[in-house]
Coordinates of C-alpha atoms and ligand atoms in Angstrom, one line a residue:
X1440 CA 68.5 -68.2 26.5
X1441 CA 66.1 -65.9 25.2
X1442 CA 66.6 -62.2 24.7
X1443 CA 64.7 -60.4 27.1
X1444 CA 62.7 -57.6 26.3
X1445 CA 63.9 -54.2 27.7
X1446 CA 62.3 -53.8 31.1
X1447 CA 60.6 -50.5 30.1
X1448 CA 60.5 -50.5 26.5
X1449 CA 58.3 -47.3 25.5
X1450 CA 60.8 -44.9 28.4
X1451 CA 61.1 -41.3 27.1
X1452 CA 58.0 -42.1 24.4
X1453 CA 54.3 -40.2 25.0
X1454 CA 51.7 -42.2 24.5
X1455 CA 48.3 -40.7 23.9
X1456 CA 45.2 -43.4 24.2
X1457 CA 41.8 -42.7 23.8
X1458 CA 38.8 -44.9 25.9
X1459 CA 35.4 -44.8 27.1
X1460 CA 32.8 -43.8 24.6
X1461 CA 31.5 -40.6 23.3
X1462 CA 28.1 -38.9 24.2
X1463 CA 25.9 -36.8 21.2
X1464 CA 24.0 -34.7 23.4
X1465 CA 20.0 -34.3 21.8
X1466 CA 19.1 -31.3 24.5
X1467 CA 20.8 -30.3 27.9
X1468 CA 19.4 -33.8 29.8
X1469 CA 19.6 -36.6 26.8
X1470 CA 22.3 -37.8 24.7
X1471 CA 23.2 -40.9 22.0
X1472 CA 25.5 -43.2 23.6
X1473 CA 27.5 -46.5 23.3
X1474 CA 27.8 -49.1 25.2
X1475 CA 31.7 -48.7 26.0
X1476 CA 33.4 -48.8 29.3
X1477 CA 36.3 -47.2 29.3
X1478 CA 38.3 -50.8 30.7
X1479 CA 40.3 -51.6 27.5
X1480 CA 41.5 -47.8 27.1
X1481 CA 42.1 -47.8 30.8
X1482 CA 44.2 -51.0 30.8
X1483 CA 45.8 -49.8 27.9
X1484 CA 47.3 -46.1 29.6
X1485 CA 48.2 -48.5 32.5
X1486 CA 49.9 -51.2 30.9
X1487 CA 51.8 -47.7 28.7
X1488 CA 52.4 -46.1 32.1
X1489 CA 53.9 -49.1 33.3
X1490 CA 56.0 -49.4 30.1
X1491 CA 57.8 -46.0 31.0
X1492 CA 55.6 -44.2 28.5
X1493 CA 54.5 -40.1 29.5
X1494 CA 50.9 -41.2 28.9
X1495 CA 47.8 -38.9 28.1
X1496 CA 44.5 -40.2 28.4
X1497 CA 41.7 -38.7 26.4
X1498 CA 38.7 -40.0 28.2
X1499 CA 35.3 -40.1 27.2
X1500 CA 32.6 -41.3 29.0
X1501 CA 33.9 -44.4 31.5
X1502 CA 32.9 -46.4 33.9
X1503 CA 35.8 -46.7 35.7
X1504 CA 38.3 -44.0 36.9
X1505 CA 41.3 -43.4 35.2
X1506 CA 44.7 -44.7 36.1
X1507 CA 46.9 -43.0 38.4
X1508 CA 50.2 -41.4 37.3
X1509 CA 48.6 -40.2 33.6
X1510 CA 47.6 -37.2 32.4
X1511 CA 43.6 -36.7 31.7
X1512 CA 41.6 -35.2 29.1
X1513 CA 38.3 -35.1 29.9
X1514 CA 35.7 -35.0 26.4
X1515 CA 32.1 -36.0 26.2
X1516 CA 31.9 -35.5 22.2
X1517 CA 33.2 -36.7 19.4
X1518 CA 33.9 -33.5 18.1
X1519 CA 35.3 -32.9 21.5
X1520 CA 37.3 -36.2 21.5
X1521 CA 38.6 -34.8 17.8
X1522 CA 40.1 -31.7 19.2
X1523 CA 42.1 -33.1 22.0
X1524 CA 43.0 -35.9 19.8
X1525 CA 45.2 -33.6 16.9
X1526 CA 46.2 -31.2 19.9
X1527 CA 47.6 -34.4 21.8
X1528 CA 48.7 -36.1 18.6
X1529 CA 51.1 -33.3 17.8
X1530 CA 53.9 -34.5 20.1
X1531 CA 53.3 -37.7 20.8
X1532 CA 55.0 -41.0 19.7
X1533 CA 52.5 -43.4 19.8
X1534 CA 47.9 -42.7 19.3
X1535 CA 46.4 -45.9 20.6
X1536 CA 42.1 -45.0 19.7
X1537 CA 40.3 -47.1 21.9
X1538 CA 37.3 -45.4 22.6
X1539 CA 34.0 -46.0 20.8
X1540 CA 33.6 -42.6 19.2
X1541 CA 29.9 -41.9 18.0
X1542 CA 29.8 -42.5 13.9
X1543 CA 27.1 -39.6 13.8
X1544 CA 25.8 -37.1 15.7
X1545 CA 22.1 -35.6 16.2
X1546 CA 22.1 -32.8 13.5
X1547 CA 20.4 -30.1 15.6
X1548 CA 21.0 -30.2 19.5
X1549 CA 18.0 -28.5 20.9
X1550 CA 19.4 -25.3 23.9
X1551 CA 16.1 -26.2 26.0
X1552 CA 14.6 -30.0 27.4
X1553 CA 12.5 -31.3 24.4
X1554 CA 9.2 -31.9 25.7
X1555 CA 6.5 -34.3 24.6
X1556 CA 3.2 -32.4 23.4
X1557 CA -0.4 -34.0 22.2
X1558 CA -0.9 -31.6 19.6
X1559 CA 2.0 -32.7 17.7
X1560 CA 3.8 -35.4 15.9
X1561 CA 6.3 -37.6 17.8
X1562 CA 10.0 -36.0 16.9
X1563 CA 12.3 -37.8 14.5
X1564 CA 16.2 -37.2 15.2
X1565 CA 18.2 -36.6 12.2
X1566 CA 21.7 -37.2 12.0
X1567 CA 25.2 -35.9 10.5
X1568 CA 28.5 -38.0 10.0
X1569 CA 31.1 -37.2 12.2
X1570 CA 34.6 -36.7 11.4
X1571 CA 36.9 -40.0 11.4
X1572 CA 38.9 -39.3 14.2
X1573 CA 41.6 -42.0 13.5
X1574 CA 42.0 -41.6 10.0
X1575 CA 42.7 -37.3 9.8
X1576 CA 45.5 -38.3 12.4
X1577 CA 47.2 -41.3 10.0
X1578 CA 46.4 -37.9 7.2
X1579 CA 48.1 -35.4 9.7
X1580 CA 51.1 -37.8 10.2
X1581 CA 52.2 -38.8 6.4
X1582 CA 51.7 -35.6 5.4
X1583 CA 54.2 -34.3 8.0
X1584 CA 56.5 -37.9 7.7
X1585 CA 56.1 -37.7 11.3
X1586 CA 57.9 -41.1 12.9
X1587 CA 54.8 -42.0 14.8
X1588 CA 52.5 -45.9 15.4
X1589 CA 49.1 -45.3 14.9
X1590 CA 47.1 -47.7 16.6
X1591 CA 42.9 -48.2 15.9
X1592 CA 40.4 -50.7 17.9
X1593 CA 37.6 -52.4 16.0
X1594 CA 34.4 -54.7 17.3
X1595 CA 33.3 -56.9 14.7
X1596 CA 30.4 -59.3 14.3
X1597 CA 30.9 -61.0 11.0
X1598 CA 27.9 -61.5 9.1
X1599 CA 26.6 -63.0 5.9
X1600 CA 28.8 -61.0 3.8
X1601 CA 32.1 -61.2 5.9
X1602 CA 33.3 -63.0 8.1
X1603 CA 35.8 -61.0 11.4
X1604 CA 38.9 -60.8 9.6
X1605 CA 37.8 -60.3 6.6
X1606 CA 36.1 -57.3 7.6
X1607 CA 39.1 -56.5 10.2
X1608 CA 41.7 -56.2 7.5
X1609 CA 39.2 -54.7 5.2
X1610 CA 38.9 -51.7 7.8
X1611 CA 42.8 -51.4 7.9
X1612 CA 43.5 -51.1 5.0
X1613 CA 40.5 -48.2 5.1
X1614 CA 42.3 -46.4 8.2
X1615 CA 45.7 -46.9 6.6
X1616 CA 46.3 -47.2 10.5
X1617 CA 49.5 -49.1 11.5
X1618 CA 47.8 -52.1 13.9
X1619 CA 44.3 -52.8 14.7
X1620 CA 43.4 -54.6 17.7
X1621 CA 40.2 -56.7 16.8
X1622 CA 37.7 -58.0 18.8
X1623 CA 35.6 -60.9 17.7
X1624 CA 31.9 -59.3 19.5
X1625 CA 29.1 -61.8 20.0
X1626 CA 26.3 -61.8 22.6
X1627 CA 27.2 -60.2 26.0
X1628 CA 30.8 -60.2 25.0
X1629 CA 33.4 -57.4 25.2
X1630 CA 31.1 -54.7 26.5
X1631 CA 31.8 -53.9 30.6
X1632 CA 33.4 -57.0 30.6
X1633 CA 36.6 -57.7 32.4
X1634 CA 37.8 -60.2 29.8
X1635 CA 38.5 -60.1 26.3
X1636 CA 40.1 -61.7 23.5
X1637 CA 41.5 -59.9 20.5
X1638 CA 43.6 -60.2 16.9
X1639 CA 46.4 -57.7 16.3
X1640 CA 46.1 -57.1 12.6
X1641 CA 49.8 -54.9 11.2
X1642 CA 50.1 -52.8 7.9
X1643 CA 53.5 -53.9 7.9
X1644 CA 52.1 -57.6 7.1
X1645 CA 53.8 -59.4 9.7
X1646 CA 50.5 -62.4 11.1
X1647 CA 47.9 -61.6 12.7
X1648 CA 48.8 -62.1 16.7
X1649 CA 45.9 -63.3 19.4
X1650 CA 45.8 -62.3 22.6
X1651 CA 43.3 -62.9 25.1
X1652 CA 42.9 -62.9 29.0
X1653 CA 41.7 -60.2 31.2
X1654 CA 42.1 -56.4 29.5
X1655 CA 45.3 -56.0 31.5
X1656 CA 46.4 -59.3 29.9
X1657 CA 45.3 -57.9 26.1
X1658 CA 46.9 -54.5 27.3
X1659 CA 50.0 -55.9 27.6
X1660 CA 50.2 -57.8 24.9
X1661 CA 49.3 -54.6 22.8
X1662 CA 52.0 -52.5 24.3
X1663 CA 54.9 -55.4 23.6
X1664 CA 53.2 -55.3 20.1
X1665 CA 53.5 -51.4 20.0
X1666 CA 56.9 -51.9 21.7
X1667 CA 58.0 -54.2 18.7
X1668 CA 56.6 -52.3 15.9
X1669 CA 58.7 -49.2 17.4
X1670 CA 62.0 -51.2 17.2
X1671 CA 61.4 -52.5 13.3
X1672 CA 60.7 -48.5 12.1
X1673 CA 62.8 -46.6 14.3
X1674 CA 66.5 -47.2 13.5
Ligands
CTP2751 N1 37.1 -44.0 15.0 C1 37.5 -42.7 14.9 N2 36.5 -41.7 14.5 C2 35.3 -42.1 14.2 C3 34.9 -43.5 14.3 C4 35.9 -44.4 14.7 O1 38.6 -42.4 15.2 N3 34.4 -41.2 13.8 C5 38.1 -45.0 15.4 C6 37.8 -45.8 16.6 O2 38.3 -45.2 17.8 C7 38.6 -47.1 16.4 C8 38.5 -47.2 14.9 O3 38.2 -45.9 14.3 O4 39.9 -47.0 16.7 C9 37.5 -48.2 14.3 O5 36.2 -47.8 14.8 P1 35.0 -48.6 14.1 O6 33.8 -48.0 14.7 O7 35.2 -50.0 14.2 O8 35.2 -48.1 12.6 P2 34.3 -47.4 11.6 O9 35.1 -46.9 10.5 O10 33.4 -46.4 12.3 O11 33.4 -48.6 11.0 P3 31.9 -49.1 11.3 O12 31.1 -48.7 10.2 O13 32.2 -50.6 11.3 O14 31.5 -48.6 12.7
CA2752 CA1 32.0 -46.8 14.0

């Protein structure tokens, strides 16, 4: 018979997860957005909860409500997001970031409605790079030695120059992360959907692992992925 797997497997851990996506504002009624829903971050605090796990969820903008029994940060910014993100990092055993966080931001946010006017040119909207979220916490962590799983999302097309995983394990080895869930984005996939289909890529080179089904499906199979990760580092 198999061994089976402990029946909450992340009890006395705090998880921290991410989801939704971040909004730039331009003025006090307009913003830059993404298209993110919120569902894979959600699924993912749930599926944690459900694991035993004390679970924070840092929530940016979502379409659907948060899960009950976790604790919620509400953000709309990146810079927002970045904040509660190292505040919630500090004691926490496990940073899942599955939101879509905004790789730039307008780089002046206008205190009053930016009207339209005849008598001048149409506005152009300059922006700044924001911070990388996931990769200052992988910094924060080795340089403390801090015993904690990093864990970073990625939607990837391919293109000419690359094809998914190529560009998947490119982009872990950039975030220095410990997994990265990838999924495989094509025309009217992954976005609001309720299904998805990803590949676990691990720092620690063990084979990329596919999961796919409906988010609480891939959210499960995360979590025994985190759950197995936890058990090769911590002794
Ligand atoms: N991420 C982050 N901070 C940012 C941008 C992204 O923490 N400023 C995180 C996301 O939450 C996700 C991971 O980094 O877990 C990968 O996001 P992605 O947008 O795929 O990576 P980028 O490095 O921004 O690459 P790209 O140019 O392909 O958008
Ligand atoms: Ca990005």
């Amino acid at each position: 018979a198999a061994l089976s797997a402990p029946l909450r497997p992340l009890a006395g851990l705090t998880v921290t997860v991410s989801a939704g996506g971040t909004r730039e504002p331009l003025d006090p009624v307009r913003f830059l957005g993404n298209r993110s829903s919120g569902k894979q971050g959600v699924a993912l605090a749930a599926a944690a909860r459900d694991a035993g796990a004390k679970v924070r969820l840092l929530a940016a903008h979502m379409d659907v409500p948060p899960p009950a029994g976790v604790d919620v940060v509400t953000v709309e910014t990146a810079l927002e997001l970045r904040e509660a993100a190292l505040h919630a990092a500090a004691d926490s055993d496990v940073v899942i970031m599955a939101a879509a966080v905004a790789d730039f931001r307008p780089a002046d946010v206008s205190g009053t409605k930016i009207k339209k006017r005849d008598d001048a040119a149409d506005p152009v909207i300059s922006l700044v790079r924001n911070p990388d979220i996931l990769r200052e916490l992988v910094e924060i962590r080795d340089a403390a030695s801090r015993n904690q799983l990093i864990v970073g999302f990625a939607a990837e097309t391919g293109d000419a120059d690359g094809d998914v995983l190529e560009y998947a394990a490119a982009k872990l080895r950039r975030k220095a992360c410990d997994l990265l869930v990838v999924n495989h984005v094509g025309q009217d996939k992954v976005f609001g959907q309720d299904s998805n289909s990803v590949v676990i890529l691990s720092r620690s080179g063990s084979e990329p692992q596919e999961a796919s089904g409906s988010k609480t499906d891939v959210a499960a199979a995360v979590i025994d992925r985190i759950s197995a990760e936890l058990s090769r580092v911590v002794p």
